[in-house]
CSV table of C-alpha atoms and ligand atoms in Angstrom, one decimal:
chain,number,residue,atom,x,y,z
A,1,UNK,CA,22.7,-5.8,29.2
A,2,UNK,CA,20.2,-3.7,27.2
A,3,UNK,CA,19.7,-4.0,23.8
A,4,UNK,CA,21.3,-0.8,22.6
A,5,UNK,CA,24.1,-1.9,24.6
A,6,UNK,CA,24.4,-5.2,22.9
A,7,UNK,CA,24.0,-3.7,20.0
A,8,UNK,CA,26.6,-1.0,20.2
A,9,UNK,CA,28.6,-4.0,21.0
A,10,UNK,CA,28.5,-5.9,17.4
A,11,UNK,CA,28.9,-2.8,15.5
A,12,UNK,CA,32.4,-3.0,17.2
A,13,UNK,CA,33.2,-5.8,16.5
A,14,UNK,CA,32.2,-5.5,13.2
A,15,UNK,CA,34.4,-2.4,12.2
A,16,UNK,CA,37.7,-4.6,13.3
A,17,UNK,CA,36.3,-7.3,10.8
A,18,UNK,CA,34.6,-5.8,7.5
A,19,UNK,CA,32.0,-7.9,6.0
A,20,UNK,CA,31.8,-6.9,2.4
A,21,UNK,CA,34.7,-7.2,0.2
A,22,UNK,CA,35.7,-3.7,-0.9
A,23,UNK,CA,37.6,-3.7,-4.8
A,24,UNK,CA,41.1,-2.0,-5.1
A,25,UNK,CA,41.0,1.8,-5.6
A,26,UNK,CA,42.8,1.0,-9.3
A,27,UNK,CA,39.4,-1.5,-10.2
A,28,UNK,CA,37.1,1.7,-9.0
A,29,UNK,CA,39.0,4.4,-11.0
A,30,UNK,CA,38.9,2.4,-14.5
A,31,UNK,CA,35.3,2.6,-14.2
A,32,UNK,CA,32.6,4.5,-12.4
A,33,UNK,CA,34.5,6.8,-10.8
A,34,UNK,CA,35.5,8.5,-14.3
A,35,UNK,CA,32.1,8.2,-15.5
A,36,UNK,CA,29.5,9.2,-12.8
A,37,UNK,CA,30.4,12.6,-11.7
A,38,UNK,CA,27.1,13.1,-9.6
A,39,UNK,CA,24.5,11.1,-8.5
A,40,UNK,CA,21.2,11.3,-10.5
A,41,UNK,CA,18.0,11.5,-9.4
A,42,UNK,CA,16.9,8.0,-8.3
A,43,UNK,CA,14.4,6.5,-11.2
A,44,UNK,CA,11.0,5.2,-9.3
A,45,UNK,CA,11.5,1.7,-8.0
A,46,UNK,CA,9.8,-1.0,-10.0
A,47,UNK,CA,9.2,-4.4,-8.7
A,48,UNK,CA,7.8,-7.6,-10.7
A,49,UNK,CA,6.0,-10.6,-8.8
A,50,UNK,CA,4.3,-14.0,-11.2
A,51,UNK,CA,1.2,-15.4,-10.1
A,52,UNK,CA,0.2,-17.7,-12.8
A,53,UNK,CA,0.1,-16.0,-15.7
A,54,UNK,CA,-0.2,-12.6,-14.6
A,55,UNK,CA,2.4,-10.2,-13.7
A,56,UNK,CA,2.1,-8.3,-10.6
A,57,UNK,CA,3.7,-5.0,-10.6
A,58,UNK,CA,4.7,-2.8,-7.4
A,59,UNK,CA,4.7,0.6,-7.8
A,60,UNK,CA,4.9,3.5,-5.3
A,61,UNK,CA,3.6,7.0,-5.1
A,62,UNK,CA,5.8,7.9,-2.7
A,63,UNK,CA,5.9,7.4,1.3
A,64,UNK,CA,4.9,10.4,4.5
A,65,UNK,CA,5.9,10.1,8.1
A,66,UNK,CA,3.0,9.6,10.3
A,67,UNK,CA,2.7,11.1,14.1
A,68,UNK,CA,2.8,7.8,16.6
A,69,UNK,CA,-0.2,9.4,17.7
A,70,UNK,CA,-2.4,8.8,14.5
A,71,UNK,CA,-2.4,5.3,15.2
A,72,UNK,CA,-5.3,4.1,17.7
A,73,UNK,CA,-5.3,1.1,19.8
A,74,UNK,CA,-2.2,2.0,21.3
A,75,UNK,CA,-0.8,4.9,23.1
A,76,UNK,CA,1.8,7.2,21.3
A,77,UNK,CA,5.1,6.2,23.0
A,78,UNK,CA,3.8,2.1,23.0
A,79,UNK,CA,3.6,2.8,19.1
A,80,UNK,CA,7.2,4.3,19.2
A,81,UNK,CA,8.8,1.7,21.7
A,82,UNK,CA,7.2,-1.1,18.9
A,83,UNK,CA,9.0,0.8,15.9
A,84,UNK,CA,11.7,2.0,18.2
A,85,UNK,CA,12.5,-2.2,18.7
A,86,UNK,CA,12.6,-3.1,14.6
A,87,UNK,CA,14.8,0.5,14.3
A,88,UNK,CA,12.0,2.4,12.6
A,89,UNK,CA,11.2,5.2,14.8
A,90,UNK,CA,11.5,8.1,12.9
A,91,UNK,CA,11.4,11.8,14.3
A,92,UNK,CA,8.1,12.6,12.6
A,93,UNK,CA,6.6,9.1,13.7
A,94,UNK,CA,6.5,5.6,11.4
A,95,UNK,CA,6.9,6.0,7.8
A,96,UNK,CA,4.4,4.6,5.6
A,97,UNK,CA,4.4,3.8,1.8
A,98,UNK,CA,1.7,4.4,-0.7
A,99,UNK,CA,2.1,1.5,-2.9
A,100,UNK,CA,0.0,0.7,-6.0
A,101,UNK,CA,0.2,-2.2,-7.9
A,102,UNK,CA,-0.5,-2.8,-12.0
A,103,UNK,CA,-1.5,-6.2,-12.7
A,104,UNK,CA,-0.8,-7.6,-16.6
A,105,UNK,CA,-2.2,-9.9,-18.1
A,106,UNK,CA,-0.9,-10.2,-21.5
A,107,UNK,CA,-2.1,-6.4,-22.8
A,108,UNK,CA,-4.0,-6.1,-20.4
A,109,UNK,CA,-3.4,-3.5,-17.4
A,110,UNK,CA,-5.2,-3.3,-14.1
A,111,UNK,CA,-3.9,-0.7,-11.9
A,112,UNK,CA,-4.9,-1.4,-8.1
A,113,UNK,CA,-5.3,2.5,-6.3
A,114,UNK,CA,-3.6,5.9,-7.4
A,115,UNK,CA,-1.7,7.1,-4.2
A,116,UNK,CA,-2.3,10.6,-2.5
A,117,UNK,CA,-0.7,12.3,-6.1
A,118,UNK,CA,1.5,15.1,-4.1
A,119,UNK,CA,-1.1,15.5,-1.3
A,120,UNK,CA,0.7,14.3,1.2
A,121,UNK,CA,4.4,13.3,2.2
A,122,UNK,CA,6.9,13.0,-0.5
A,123,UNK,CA,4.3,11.7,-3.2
A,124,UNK,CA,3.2,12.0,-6.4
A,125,UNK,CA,5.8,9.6,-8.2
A,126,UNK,CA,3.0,7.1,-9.2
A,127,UNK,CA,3.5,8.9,-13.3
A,128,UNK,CA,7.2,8.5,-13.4
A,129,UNK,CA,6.8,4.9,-12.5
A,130,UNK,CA,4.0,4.6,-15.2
A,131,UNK,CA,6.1,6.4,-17.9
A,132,UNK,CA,9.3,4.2,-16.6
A,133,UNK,CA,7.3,1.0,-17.8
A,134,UNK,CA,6.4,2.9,-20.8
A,135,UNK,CA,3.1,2.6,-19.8
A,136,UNK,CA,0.8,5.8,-20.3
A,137,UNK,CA,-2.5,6.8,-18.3
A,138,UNK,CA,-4.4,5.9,-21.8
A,139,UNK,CA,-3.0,2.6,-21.6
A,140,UNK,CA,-4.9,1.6,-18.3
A,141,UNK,CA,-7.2,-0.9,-19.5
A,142,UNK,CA,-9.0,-0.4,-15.4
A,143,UNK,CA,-8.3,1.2,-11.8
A,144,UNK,CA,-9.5,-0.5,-8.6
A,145,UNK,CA,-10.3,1.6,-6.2
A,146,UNK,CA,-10.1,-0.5,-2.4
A,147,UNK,CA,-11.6,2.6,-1.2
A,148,UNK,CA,-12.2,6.3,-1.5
A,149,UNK,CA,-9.4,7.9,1.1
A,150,UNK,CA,-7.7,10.5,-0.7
A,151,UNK,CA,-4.4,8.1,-0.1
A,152,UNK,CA,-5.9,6.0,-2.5
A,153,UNK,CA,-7.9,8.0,-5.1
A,154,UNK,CA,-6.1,11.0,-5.7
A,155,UNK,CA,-4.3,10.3,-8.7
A,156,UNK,CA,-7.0,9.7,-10.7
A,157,UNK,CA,-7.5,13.3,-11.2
A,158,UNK,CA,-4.7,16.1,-12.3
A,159,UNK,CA,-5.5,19.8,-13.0
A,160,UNK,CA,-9.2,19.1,-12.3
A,161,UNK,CA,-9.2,16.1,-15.7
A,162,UNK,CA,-9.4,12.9,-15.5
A,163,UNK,CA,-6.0,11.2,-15.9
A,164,UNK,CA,-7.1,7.3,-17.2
A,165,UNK,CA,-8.9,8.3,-20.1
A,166,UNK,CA,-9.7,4.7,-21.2
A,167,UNK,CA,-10.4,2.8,-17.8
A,168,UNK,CA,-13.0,0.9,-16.5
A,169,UNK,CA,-13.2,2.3,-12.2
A,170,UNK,CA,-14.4,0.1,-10.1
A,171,UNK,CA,-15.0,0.9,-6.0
A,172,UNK,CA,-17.4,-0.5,-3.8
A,173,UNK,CA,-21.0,0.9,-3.8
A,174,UNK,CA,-21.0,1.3,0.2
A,175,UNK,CA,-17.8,3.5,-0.3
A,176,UNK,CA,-18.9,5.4,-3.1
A,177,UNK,CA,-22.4,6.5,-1.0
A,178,UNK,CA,-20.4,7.1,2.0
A,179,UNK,CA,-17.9,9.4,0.8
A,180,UNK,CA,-20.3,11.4,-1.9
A,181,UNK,CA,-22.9,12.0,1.0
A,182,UNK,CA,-22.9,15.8,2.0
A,183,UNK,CA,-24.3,15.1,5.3
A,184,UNK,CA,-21.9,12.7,6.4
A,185,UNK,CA,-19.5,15.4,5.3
A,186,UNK,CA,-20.3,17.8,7.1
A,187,UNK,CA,-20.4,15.5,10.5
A,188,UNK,CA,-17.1,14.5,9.3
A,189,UNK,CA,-13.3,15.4,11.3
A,190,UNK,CA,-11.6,18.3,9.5
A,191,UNK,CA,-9.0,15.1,8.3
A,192,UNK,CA,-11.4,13.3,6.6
A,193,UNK,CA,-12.9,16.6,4.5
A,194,UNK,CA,-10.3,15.7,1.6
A,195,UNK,CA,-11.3,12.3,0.8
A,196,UNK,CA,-15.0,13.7,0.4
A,197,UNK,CA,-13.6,15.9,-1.7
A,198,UNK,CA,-11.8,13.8,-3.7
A,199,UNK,CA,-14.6,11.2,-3.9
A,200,UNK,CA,-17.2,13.8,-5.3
A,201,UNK,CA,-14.0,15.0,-8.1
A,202,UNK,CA,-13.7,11.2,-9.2
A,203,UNK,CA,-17.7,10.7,-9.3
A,204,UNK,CA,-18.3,13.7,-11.6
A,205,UNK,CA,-15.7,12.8,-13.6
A,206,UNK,CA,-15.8,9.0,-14.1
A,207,UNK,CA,-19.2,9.0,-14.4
A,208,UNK,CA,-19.6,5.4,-15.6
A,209,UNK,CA,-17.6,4.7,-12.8
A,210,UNK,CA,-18.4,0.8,-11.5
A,211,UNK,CA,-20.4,0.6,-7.9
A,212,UNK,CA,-19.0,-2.9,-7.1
A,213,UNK,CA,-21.4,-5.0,-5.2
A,214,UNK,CA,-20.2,-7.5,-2.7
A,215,UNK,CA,-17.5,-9.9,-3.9
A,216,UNK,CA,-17.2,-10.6,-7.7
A,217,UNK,CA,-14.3,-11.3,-10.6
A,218,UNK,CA,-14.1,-8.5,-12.7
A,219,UNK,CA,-11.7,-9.9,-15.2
A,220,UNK,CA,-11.0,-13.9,-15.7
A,221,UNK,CA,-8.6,-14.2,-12.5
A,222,UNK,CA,-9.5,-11.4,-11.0
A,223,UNK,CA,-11.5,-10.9,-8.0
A,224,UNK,CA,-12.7,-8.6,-5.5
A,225,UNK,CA,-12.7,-9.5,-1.7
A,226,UNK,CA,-14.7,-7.8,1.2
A,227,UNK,CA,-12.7,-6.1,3.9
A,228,UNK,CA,-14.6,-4.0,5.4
A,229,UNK,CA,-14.2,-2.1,8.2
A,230,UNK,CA,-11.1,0.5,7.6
A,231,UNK,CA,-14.1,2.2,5.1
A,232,UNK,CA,-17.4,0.8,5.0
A,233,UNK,CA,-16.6,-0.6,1.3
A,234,UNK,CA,-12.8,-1.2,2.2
A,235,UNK,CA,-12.0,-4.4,-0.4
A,236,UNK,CA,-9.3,-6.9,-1.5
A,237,UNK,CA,-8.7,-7.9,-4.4
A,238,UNK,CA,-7.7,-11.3,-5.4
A,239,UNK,CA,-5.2,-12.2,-8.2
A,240,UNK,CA,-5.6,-16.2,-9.0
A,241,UNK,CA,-4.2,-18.6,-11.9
A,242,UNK,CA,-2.7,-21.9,-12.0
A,243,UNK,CA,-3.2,-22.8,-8.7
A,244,UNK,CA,-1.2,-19.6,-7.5
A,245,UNK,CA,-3.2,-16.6,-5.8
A,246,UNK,CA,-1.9,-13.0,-4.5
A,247,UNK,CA,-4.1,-11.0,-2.6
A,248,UNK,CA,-4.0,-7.1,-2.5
A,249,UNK,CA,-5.4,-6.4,0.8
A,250,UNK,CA,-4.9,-2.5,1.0
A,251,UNK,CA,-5.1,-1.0,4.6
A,252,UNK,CA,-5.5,-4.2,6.5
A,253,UNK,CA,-1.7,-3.5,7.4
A,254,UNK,CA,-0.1,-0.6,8.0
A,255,UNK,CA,3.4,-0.6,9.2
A,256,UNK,CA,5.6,-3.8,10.3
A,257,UNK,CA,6.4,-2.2,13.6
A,258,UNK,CA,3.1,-3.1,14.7
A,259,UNK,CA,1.5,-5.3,11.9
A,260,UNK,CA,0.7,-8.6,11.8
A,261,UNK,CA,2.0,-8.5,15.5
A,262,UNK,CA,-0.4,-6.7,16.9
A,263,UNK,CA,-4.2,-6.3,15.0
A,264,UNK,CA,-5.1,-4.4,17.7
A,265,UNK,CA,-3.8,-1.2,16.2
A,266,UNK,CA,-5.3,0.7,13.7
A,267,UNK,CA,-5.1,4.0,12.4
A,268,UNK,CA,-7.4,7.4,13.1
A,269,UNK,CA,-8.8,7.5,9.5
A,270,UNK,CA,-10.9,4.2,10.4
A,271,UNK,CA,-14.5,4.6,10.2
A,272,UNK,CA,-15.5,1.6,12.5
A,273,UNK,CA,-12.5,0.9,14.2
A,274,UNK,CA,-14.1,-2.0,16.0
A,275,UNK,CA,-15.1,-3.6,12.8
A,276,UNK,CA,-11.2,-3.2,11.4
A,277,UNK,CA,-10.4,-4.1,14.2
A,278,UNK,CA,-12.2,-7.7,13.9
A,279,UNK,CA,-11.2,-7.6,10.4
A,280,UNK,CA,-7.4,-8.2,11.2
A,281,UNK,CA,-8.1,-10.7,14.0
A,282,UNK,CA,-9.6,-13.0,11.4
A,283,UNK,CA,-7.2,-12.3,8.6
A,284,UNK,CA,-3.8,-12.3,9.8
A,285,UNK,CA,-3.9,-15.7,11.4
A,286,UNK,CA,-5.7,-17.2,8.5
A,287,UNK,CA,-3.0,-15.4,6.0
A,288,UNK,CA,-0.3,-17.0,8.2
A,289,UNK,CA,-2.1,-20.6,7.6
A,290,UNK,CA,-2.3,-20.4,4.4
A,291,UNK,CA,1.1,-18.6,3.4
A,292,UNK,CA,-1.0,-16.4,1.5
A,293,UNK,CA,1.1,-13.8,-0.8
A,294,UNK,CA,-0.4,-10.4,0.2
A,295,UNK,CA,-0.3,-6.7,-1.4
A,296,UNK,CA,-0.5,-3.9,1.2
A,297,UNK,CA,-0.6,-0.3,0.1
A,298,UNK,CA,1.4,1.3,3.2
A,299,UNK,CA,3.6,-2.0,4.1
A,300,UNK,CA,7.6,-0.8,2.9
A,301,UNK,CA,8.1,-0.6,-0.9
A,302,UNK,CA,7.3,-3.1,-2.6
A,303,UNK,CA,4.6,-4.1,-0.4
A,304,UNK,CA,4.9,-7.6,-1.4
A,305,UNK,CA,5.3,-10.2,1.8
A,306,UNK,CA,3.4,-13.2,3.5
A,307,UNK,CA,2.7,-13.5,7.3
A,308,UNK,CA,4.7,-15.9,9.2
A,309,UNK,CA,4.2,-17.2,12.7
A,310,UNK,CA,7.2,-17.2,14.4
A,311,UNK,CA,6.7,-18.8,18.1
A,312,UNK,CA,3.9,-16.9,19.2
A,313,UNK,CA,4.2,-13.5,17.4
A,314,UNK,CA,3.2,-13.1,13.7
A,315,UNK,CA,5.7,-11.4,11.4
A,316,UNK,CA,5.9,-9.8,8.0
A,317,UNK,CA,8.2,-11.1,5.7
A,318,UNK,CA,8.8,-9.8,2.7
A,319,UNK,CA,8.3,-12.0,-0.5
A,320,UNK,CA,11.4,-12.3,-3.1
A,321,UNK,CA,10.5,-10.2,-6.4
A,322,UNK,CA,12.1,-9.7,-9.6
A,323,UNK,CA,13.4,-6.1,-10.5
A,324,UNK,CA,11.6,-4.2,-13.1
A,325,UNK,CA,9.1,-6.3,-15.6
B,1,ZN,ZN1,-4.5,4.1,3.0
């Protein structure tokens, strides 16, 4: 018997036998059903994690469906069986979030990346989710930057102004002379064009923007880590007190339809696919040894998750979190 066979199957069985307990139609009258006459627009979601004595906030930008055939490594339809056998196969491909991630430590805010800001997908929700918290873009005490792909850096900058009038940006030197060089530019795919773009925007106007070399704390606790490989100054950044760590690992996983499983895809953006490549061999088993608690930008909102070996595969699973902070 197939799978969508067996499957079909316990949905049957399932309608003769409903699960969830469903209230009487009086109980649902007396109370939302004379209040809510239409559904509202959904607020951004907000979810809260504790490492020591920080607090680790998820935030998203948004999410964009992206063609099977942007991921490398793999052919198209091996891509699509993979999310085709965990149910997320979408019509336009896998759908990936852009999550960002605000770490407090008592005043003090770090925002981890800025999301694509409306370039791509259905984005740009990053200010909403700010605003929800009642944080504003002056508040930002800093912005980590894991690299310079538009995905990542584009919300920095709205209307041709800087947007975190008070922060402290840090990105990786190598990434920083990578994506401001005109040369490589030009030799660049039409794809990569933006990123360039927005890298030379965010240069000229954060102009004491940090070039971050090799791995450092930039704040008591916190910590960058080299991953290189997805850009040449691709980082991590590390979140440790009390004996309790997080680390925000960025693009080292994309979707769980083929990450941790399988670190031999990566995506077409990669600018030494070989070297990402590497990169994920040596991480995902070591993160699956330690139980590490990761952050990844385009894993499913929040983001939040360890990797678990389960027989001989490697799993995501995603980390209990607290609603809202
Ligand atoms: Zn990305």
């Amino acid at each position: 018997m197939s799978n969508r066979l067996s499957r079909r199957g316990l949905l049957t069985s399932l309608a003769a036998a409903p699960l969830v307990a469903v209230p009487a139609i009086g109980a649902l009258n007396s109370t939302a059903s004379s209040r809510v006459t239409k559904v509202a627009k959904s607020p951004p979601p907000i979810a809260s994690i504790k490492v020591g004595r920080f607090e680790v906030i998820a935030l998203t930008d948004g999410y964009a469906d992206m063609p099977f055939g942007y991921f490398t490594g793999r052919t198209a339809a091996e891509v699509e069986q993979s999310a085709d056998a965990i149910s997320a196969a979408r019509k336009a491909g896998l759908r990936l979030a852009f999550n960002q991630f605000l770490v407090r430590d008592g005043d003090r805010l770090i925002l981890i990346d800025t999301g694509p800001a409306g370039a791509l997908g259905e984005t740009g929700r990053l200010p909403g989710a700010l605003a929800a918290l009642g944080v504003t873009p002056a508040d930002i005490d800093a912005v980590v930057l894991t690299h310079m792909h538009f995905d990542h850096i584009s919300g920095l900058v709205a209307g041709g102004r800087k947007v975190f009038a008070n922060a402290e940006v840090y990105a990786d030197r190598r990434d920083v002379i990578h994506w401001t060089d005109p040369a490589k530019r030009a030799a660049a795919p039409d794809f990569l064009k933006s990123s360039f773009d927005a890298s030379e925007e965010v240069v000229r106007l954060y102009p004491r923007l940090n070039r971050i070399d090799g791995e450092r704390e930039i704040a008591r606790g916190v910590s960058i880590v080299d991953l290189t490989g997805h850009t040449p100054g691709h980082i991590g950044v590390r979140i440790s007190d009390g004996g309790e760590s997080l680390i925000m690992v960025s693009d080292m996983l994309f979707h769980p339809a083929v990450h941790p499983a399988d670190a031999g895809v990566g995506f077409v953006f990669e600018q030494d696919p070989a070297a990402a490549r590497r990169m994920r061999e040596r991480f995902f088993p070591r993160a699956a040894e330690e139980r590490a608690l990761i952050a990844a930008t385009h894993m499913p909102f929040p983001g939040l998750g360890r990797i678990a070996r389960d027989g001989g595969t490697l799993r995501w699973i995603t980390a209990d979190w607290a609603h809202g902070a």
